Amino acid sequence: MKRIGIEKINLYGTSLFLDQVKLAEARGKDPDKVVTDFLIDVRSLNPPYEDTVTMGANAAGPMLTEEDKSSISMLIVGTEGSVDFGKPISTNIHGALKLTPNVRNFETKHACYCGVAALDTALNWIASGLNRGKKALVITTDFSRMHLNTKEEFVMGGVAAALLVSENPKVIEYELVKKGSWTTNVYDTFRPSARHEVGNNEISLFSYIDALEGSYADYVKQCGNSIDFDTHFSYINYHTPFPAMSFQAHRTLCNIARPRKKAEVKESFQKKVFPTLLYSRKVGSTYGASNFVGLCALMESINTLKAGDRVGFFTYGSGAIGEFYSGLICPEAQVTIKSLNLDGHFDSRREVSVEEYEMIEKIRESYIENPNFAPDFSILDNWYDAHYRDRGYLVLKEVKDFYRTYEWS
Amino acid sequence: MTKERVIEVIKNNIIENLDDLEVDDIDPQKSMKDYGANSLDMIEVVSCSMRELKIKIPRSELADIANIDHLADKFMDYVDK
C-alpha cells in the first residue's frame, strides 16, 4: 500500500491573545482554578478584519511554493464558522491562494470533526489512485462566537491548520486501515444560527467520553483485537475542546485497558499526552484543527521523537461522532516542524486587555449578517500597521451588499 | 443488586475522586456538584461506578440527572436488565 499522509503542515493562531488570568480576575473568578480546570493560559482572538477565510488562507499561504500550488487538485476546507450558508469558503480561499482552476473544492461541516472529515476524504482520494499523482490541500479553520460574561467564556478561542496531503508524507503517515468510528444523535453543542453557539456542556463531555470509548473499541477491533494500550502508542493526541479534557480522555482509555490509580494515569499522561498540549494552551478551543494543533505541539515538544513512533488520535465532533485513528511519525518530521517557527508565530501576537477584547467581540458581533461594513484598521493602536502591513497576510477589506472582498496586506 | 448497594458504590467512587469527604457526609438527595465535583469529576465517578456495577449506559442520558439518588435509579434500570 502507498504511504499517504501529511507532507507539509502549518498553523495560524490569529494575531491577538487574551490572558485567561486577567479574564478570570475581571469576572470575579479564581484565576488559579480557571487555569487549572481548563489548562488554557491564553486564548487566541481575531481583530475584526479577520475571519475563518483569512485564518485559513494565512495558515496555507506561507507553506505553499508555486510548485506545490500547481500540484494541488483538491481543496477541502473544514469549518463550523463559515461566512455564508451556500457559498463555501473553500472558494474564497482558492481565489486568495491563486490555485489553478482544475481543482475540486468544497467545505465540510461536522462541528469539530470537520477537519478530520476533510483530511480523511483527501487520504481516501489519494489511496484510490484517482488523484493521478496530484495532492490535496486540507484546511480547517474556526473561531468562537461572542460569549461575554458566560461560564463558557473561559473555553473560547480559534485557530486554523493547513495540510498538504500527498503520497510523499514528511510529517506523518496515516495507518489507513486502522480506524474506529462511532456515531450517535445528540444535541450537545451546536450553532443553530449565525450568532449562536449553544448547548449543554455536561451532555457534550459525557457524549465525548461515550464516543471515545465507542470509537476506540472499534479501532481495537479493526486491529484484530491485539492491542496492548500501554505499548502500542508512543503518544496519544485527544481532541481538546479545552486541553484539560485530554486528561479525562486518557484516564478513560487507561482504565479500560487496566483499572489503575490516578497517580499512574498522571504519569502516563505526562509522558504520552501532555506534549500535545503546548499550542492548545496558547489558543484555547482548537475546534476542527485540534488533532493538527496537537500534532505540531508534539513534534515541537519532543526532541527525541523517532521515525515510526505511533501516534493515536481521537477526534470528536458534536452532534456527534468520535473517531480513533493512528499514524506513524516520518523521518523528516522534526526538520519540517522546526522550519515553521511556530513559537515565533505565537510569540508575535499582541496581548489585548479585557476591555479591548470586549470591544472587539462587540464589533465582530455587529458584522454578523450585516450586508455593508468596512472594518476599522486603526483599532488597537494601529495593530494593522505594526503587524500586518506589507507582511503578506490575508485580511477582510470590506463587505458590500453581502459581497466580501479580501486582500493581502 | 439492591439500590442501597448501588448508592454505596456511587458514594465510594465520590470519595475516591473528591477531597476531604467521608461516606457518611454524602446525602443521596444532593448533587455531586454540592460536594464540589466539576464536570470531569462527575464523568469519572460515573465511569468507575458503571465499571464496578458491570453496566453500560449512554452517558449523554445522565447529564440532566439532579442528584445521586436519581443516578442510582437510572443505574438500577440497567442492573436489573
XYZ file of C-alpha atoms in Angstrom:
490
model
C 0.000 0.000 0.000
C 1.155 3.536 -0.756
C 2.441 5.719 2.055
C -0.075 8.547 2.408
C -0.126 11.400 4.870
C 0.839 14.985 5.579
C 3.711 16.360 3.528
C 3.530 19.902 4.922
C 1.649 21.447 7.823
C 1.184 24.933 9.255
C -0.911 26.627 11.936
C -2.336 30.111 12.195
C -3.276 31.042 15.735
C -4.621 34.552 14.972
C -2.716 37.763 15.759
C -4.092 38.604 19.208
C -4.443 36.873 22.553
C -6.239 37.349 25.857
C -4.752 36.235 29.181
C -7.119 33.826 30.981
C -5.901 35.011 34.413
C -6.858 38.605 33.607
C -10.231 37.472 32.245
C -10.867 35.418 35.403
C -9.985 38.402 37.612
C -12.306 40.667 35.598
C -15.142 38.170 36.008
C -14.560 37.662 39.752
C -13.391 34.045 39.351
C -10.439 32.303 40.992
C -7.690 32.636 38.332
C -5.755 29.560 39.525
C -8.874 27.424 39.315
C -9.745 28.721 35.841
C -6.269 27.919 34.506
C -6.080 24.523 36.274
C -9.607 23.420 35.323
C -9.189 24.146 31.618
C -5.367 24.188 31.126
C -5.618 27.281 28.917
C -3.080 30.054 29.606
C -4.152 32.468 26.883
C -6.800 32.306 24.180
C -6.474 33.492 20.608
C -8.529 36.375 19.300
C -9.144 37.812 15.825
C -9.160 41.524 15.003
C -12.407 42.461 13.190
C -10.659 42.328 9.812
C -10.038 38.580 10.105
C -12.475 35.678 9.809
C -12.358 31.971 9.008
C -11.419 32.748 5.386
C -8.394 34.869 6.305
C -7.295 32.438 9.023
C -7.384 29.506 6.603
C -5.502 31.407 3.897
C -2.981 32.700 6.442
C -2.273 29.132 7.548
C -1.854 27.817 3.999
C -0.205 30.774 2.249
C 3.249 30.697 3.880
C 3.775 26.953 3.473
C 2.956 26.633 -0.238
C 5.509 27.085 -3.016
C 4.397 27.783 -6.594
C 5.266 24.153 -7.367
C 3.016 22.976 -4.511
C 0.173 25.129 -5.817
C 0.377 23.633 -9.294
C 0.352 20.111 -7.809
C -2.918 20.615 -5.887
C -6.127 19.383 -7.477
C -8.330 19.060 -4.392
C -9.059 21.707 -1.743
C -11.274 20.850 1.218
C -11.967 23.335 3.989
C -13.490 22.145 7.252
C -15.284 24.727 9.374
C -18.286 25.319 11.597
C -17.765 29.064 11.242
C -18.407 29.674 7.571
C -19.280 33.213 6.487
C -22.013 32.022 4.102
C -24.656 29.274 4.167
C -24.325 28.445 0.469
C -21.024 29.616 -0.976
C -18.254 27.545 0.607
C -15.256 29.414 1.974
C -13.061 26.963 0.052
C -13.867 29.142 -2.986
C -12.709 32.338 -1.235
C -9.523 30.590 -0.136
C -8.964 29.045 -3.577
C -9.111 32.543 -5.059
C -6.887 34.097 -2.418
C -4.207 31.416 -2.821
C -4.403 31.627 -6.636
C -4.664 27.866 -7.104
C -5.249 26.524 -10.624
C -8.861 26.266 -11.892
C -8.702 22.465 -12.225
C -9.265 21.922 -8.535
C -12.186 20.183 -6.877
C -13.188 22.247 -3.837
C -15.803 22.045 -1.125
C -16.449 22.715 2.542
C -17.039 20.084 5.234
C -19.153 20.595 8.318
C -19.471 18.419 11.365
C -18.664 20.643 14.353
C -15.082 19.901 15.474
C -14.891 16.777 13.298
C -14.942 18.947 10.142
C -11.131 18.951 9.866
C -10.588 15.215 10.145
C -13.569 14.634 7.815
C -11.753 16.807 5.263
C -8.422 15.067 5.856
C -9.920 11.600 5.601
C -11.632 12.430 2.301
C -8.285 13.603 0.924
C -6.471 10.492 2.181
C -9.048 8.192 0.617
C -8.930 10.070 -2.699
C -5.175 9.586 -2.832
C -5.400 5.957 -1.683
C -7.877 5.266 -4.503
C -5.345 6.359 -7.103
C -7.869 8.728 -8.693
C -5.624 11.631 -7.677
C -3.225 10.621 -10.502
C -0.218 11.867 -8.567
C -1.854 15.147 -7.517
C -2.030 16.476 -3.959
C -4.804 17.751 -1.716
C -4.803 20.918 0.333
C -6.830 20.449 3.511
C -7.604 23.433 5.701
C -9.560 23.594 8.905
C -10.424 26.986 10.332
C -12.670 28.046 13.166
C -13.311 30.776 15.608
C -15.660 31.084 18.587
C -18.581 33.469 18.815
C -19.205 36.155 21.438
C -19.704 34.764 24.950
C -19.200 37.775 27.218
C -19.947 37.059 30.899
C -20.976 33.438 30.394
C -19.451 30.363 32.025
C -18.350 29.177 28.581
C -16.273 32.335 28.160
C -13.181 30.544 29.512
C -13.117 27.865 26.794
C -13.237 30.062 23.699
C -10.568 30.518 21.037
C -9.826 29.723 17.430
C -7.096 28.517 15.109
C -6.553 27.338 11.543
C -4.427 24.474 10.272
C -3.312 23.821 6.696
C -2.139 20.415 5.493
C -0.616 19.413 2.189
C -1.707 15.795 1.825
C 0.150 13.544 -0.596
C 1.783 10.192 -1.270
C 5.085 11.707 -0.169
C 4.439 12.276 3.563
C 7.137 14.081 5.525
C 5.260 14.760 8.765
C 3.008 11.783 9.464
C 1.921 8.729 7.525
C -1.567 7.508 8.418
C -2.416 3.854 9.025
C -5.491 3.971 6.822
C -6.779 0.501 7.615
C -6.775 1.199 11.357
C -9.681 3.459 12.185
C -12.623 3.220 14.525
C -15.837 5.246 14.155
C -18.772 5.832 16.486
C -21.867 7.952 15.848
C -24.916 8.977 17.869
C -27.646 11.594 17.517
C -27.325 14.095 20.359
C -27.747 17.845 20.886
C -24.638 18.675 22.892
C -23.137 21.836 21.413
C -24.407 23.331 18.187
C -24.710 26.538 16.154
C -28.397 26.948 15.215
C -27.947 30.471 13.812
C -25.168 32.736 12.609
C -24.934 34.250 16.097
C -25.448 31.371 18.474
C -23.111 28.703 19.743
C -25.229 26.892 22.318
C -25.677 23.607 24.116
C -25.139 21.747 27.322
C -21.518 21.376 28.416
C -22.169 18.326 30.540
C -24.005 16.463 27.803
C -21.115 17.307 25.500
C -18.456 15.978 27.872
C -20.461 12.819 28.554
C -21.028 12.321 24.825
C -17.308 12.906 24.155
C -16.393 10.061 26.521
C -19.064 7.755 25.034
C -17.636 8.488 21.583
C -14.075 7.895 22.791
C -14.963 4.515 24.290
C -17.041 3.521 21.261
C -14.535 4.549 18.594
C -11.558 3.133 20.489
C -13.334 -0.238 20.823
C -13.953 -0.152 17.059
C -10.279 0.750 16.432
C -9.141 -2.206 18.555
C -11.481 -4.453 16.577
C -10.049 -3.186 13.256
C -6.591 -4.028 14.627
C -7.591 -7.636 15.259
C -8.207 -7.153 18.997
C -4.487 -7.457 19.653
C -3.515 -4.075 21.105
C -1.606 -3.540 24.314
C -2.730 0.016 25.090
C 0.349 0.759 27.193
C 2.866 -0.139 24.487
C 1.016 0.281 21.177
C 1.072 4.094 21.113
C 4.141 6.247 21.711
C 1.861 9.296 22.085
C -1.865 9.985 22.047
C -3.442 13.167 20.774
C -7.002 13.618 22.060
C -9.439 16.204 20.755
C -9.289 19.237 23.026
C -12.461 21.309 23.424
C -10.170 22.573 26.204
C -6.771 20.997 26.909
C -7.701 19.613 30.348
C -10.245 17.325 28.700
C -7.388 15.221 27.363
C -6.547 14.035 30.891
C -10.044 12.670 31.381
C -9.884 11.065 27.947
C -6.571 9.386 28.713
C -7.800 8.262 32.109
C -10.788 6.623 30.423
C -8.693 4.606 27.966
C -6.087 3.707 30.611
C -8.800 2.303 32.858
C -10.437 0.366 30.020
C -7.105 -1.335 29.355
C -6.471 -1.977 33.052
C -8.044 -0.174 36.026
C -5.338 1.826 37.772
C -4.764 4.577 40.324
C -4.914 8.234 39.330
C -1.163 8.665 40.000
C -0.301 6.034 37.388
C -2.652 7.678 34.888
C -0.966 11.024 35.589
C 2.476 9.582 34.927
C 1.358 8.117 31.601
C -0.460 11.374 30.724
C 2.653 13.482 31.329
C 4.710 11.273 29.062
C 2.295 10.474 26.252
C -0.319 13.247 26.130
C 0.945 16.443 27.785
C 3.435 17.174 24.943
C 0.446 17.512 22.557
C -0.924 20.472 24.549
C 1.827 23.059 24.006
C -0.124 25.141 21.480
C -3.695 24.469 22.580
C -2.740 26.146 25.877
C -1.974 29.260 23.785
C -5.114 29.016 21.638
C -7.998 27.872 23.837
C -10.588 25.866 21.965
C -8.999 24.367 18.851
C -12.211 23.267 17.090
C -11.631 21.303 13.864
C -7.868 21.886 13.946
C -7.450 20.113 17.268
C -5.620 16.973 16.093
C -3.271 19.056 13.919
C -2.513 21.613 16.629
C -1.697 18.658 18.903
C 0.497 17.015 16.273
C 2.532 20.219 15.783
C 2.851 20.617 19.548
C 4.090 17.050 19.911
C 6.721 17.481 17.205
C 7.871 20.774 18.713
C 7.916 19.494 22.322
C 9.630 16.124 21.957
C 13.164 16.353 20.629
C 13.570 12.593 20.882
C 10.642 11.862 18.563
C 11.657 8.976 16.306
C 10.629 7.941 12.825
C 7.982 5.269 13.143
C 6.699 6.417 16.550
C 2.987 5.621 16.539
C 0.599 8.440 17.485
C -3.008 7.641 18.356
C -5.578 10.322 17.541
C -9.081 10.851 18.848
C -11.311 13.337 17.065
C -14.763 14.354 18.278
C -17.491 16.337 16.565
C -20.585 17.388 18.484
C -23.798 16.043 17.151
C -21.980 13.581 17.373
C -19.128 11.467 16.033
C -15.941 10.102 17.507
C -13.120 8.572 15.514
C -9.949 6.926 16.750
C -7.128 6.505 14.237
C -3.346 6.379 14.158
C -0.277 7.419 12.225
C 3.477 6.949 12.185
C 5.915 9.853 12.532
C 8.014 10.396 9.377
C 11.818 10.682 9.465
C 11.697 14.323 8.235
C 9.031 15.399 10.759
C 11.171 17.406 13.141
C 13.100 19.232 10.429
C 9.745 20.123 8.869
C 8.258 21.437 12.100
C 11.325 23.428 13.163
C 11.301 25.218 9.819
C 7.834 26.607 10.595
C 8.939 28.647 13.628
C 5.531 28.207 15.244
C 6.832 29.512 18.567
C 7.825 32.712 16.770
C 4.342 32.971 15.286
C 2.620 32.574 18.650
C 5.082 34.978 20.312
C 4.384 37.675 17.695
C 0.743 38.018 18.761
C -0.391 41.158 20.611
C -1.963 40.870 24.028
C -5.311 42.622 24.402
C -6.819 43.846 27.654
C -10.213 42.594 28.780
C -11.699 45.946 27.709
C -10.139 45.672 24.240
C -11.373 42.090 23.949
C -14.923 43.126 24.783
C -14.737 45.941 22.241
C -13.501 43.574 19.512
C -16.171 40.988 20.240
C -18.924 43.616 20.075
C -17.611 44.913 16.749
C -17.459 41.385 15.330
C -20.971 40.685 16.567
C -22.238 43.805 14.778
C -20.848 42.429 11.467
C -22.874 39.213 11.558
C -25.482 39.166 8.751
C -24.647 42.816 8.132
C -24.727 43.469 4.347
C -22.433 46.504 4.465
C -19.401 47.225 6.618
C -15.744 48.100 6.358
C -13.536 47.065 9.288
C -11.638 49.849 11.045
C -7.942 49.061 10.525
C -6.795 51.686 13.041
C -8.058 49.990 16.194
C -5.717 48.513 18.815
C -3.132 51.284 18.344
C -2.903 50.635 14.608
C -2.122 46.932 15.079
C -2.645 46.502 11.331
C 0.296 48.809 10.554
C 2.502 47.198 13.186
C 1.819 43.560 12.376
C 0.083 43.154 9.028
C 1.134 45.849 6.594
C 3.419 44.531 3.844
C 3.761 41.175 5.604
C 1.504 39.190 3.273
C -1.474 38.311 5.472
C -4.968 37.983 4.023
C -7.474 40.427 5.561
C -11.148 41.259 5.035
C -11.255 44.654 3.353
C -14.988 45.259 3.127
C -18.444 43.758 2.778
C -20.736 45.485 0.304
C -24.243 44.203 -0.444
C -23.046 40.954 1.209
C -20.124 40.587 -1.259
C -16.923 40.062 0.697
C -13.630 41.478 -0.556
C -10.349 40.171 0.796
C -6.835 41.442 0.096
C -3.284 40.512 1.009
C -1.619 43.040 3.317
C -28.458 -5.941 43.385
C -30.201 -3.529 45.756
C -30.465 0.207 45.332
C -28.629 0.592 48.652
C -25.666 -1.279 47.161
C -25.720 0.920 44.036
C -25.704 4.062 46.201
C -22.824 2.626 48.224
C -20.800 2.076 45.016
C -21.503 5.646 43.847
C -20.612 7.085 47.272
C -17.331 5.151 47.374
C -16.380 6.479 43.966
C -17.260 10.027 45.013
C -14.891 9.892 47.986
C -12.199 8.327 45.761
C -12.408 11.303 43.410
C -13.150 14.271 45.683
C -11.004 15.554 48.514
C -11.953 15.791 52.196
C -15.141 13.743 52.082
C -16.296 10.721 54.113
C -19.006 8.286 53.009
C -21.260 9.394 55.861
C -21.031 13.034 54.700
C -22.836 12.233 51.435
C -26.589 12.757 51.226
C -28.057 10.941 48.167
C -30.656 13.677 47.798
C -27.872 16.080 46.859
C -25.961 16.505 43.616
C -22.261 15.718 43.302
C -21.866 19.408 42.471
C -22.937 20.213 46.037
C -19.762 18.444 47.173
C -17.519 20.410 44.826
C -17.454 18.000 41.878
C -16.814 19.542 38.480
C -17.994 18.002 35.198
C -14.828 15.915 34.785
C -15.085 14.552 38.354
C -18.682 13.515 37.656
C -17.636 11.740 34.458
C -15.060 9.764 36.406
C -17.476 8.827 39.199
C -20.000 7.641 36.603
C -17.356 5.708 34.628
C -15.921 3.978 37.713
C -19.382 3.136 39.069
C -20.567 1.673 35.763
C -17.408 -0.432 35.564
C -17.888 -1.699 39.110
C -21.574 -2.467 38.547
C -20.796 -4.039 35.150
C -23.351 -1.875 33.325
C -23.097 0.384 30.294
C -25.400 3.377 29.868
C -25.030 6.138 27.247
C -23.556 8.859 29.430
C -25.403 11.549 27.484
C -28.599 10.222 29.125
C -27.147 11.032 32.536
C -26.378 14.726 32.164
C -29.757 16.010 33.366
C -29.946 13.822 36.463
C -30.499 16.009 39.501
C -28.984 14.058 42.372
C -27.193 10.890 43.488
C -30.459 9.112 44.281
C -31.729 9.661 40.720
C -28.425 8.435 39.325
C -28.851 5.254 41.385
C -32.400 4.848 39.985
C -31.041 5.116 36.442
C -28.334 2.551 37.227
C -30.957 0.218 38.718
C -32.815 0.204 35.378
C -29.756 -1.344 33.793
C -28.630 -3.533 36.695
C -31.915 -5.389 36.536
C -31.738 -5.995 32.797
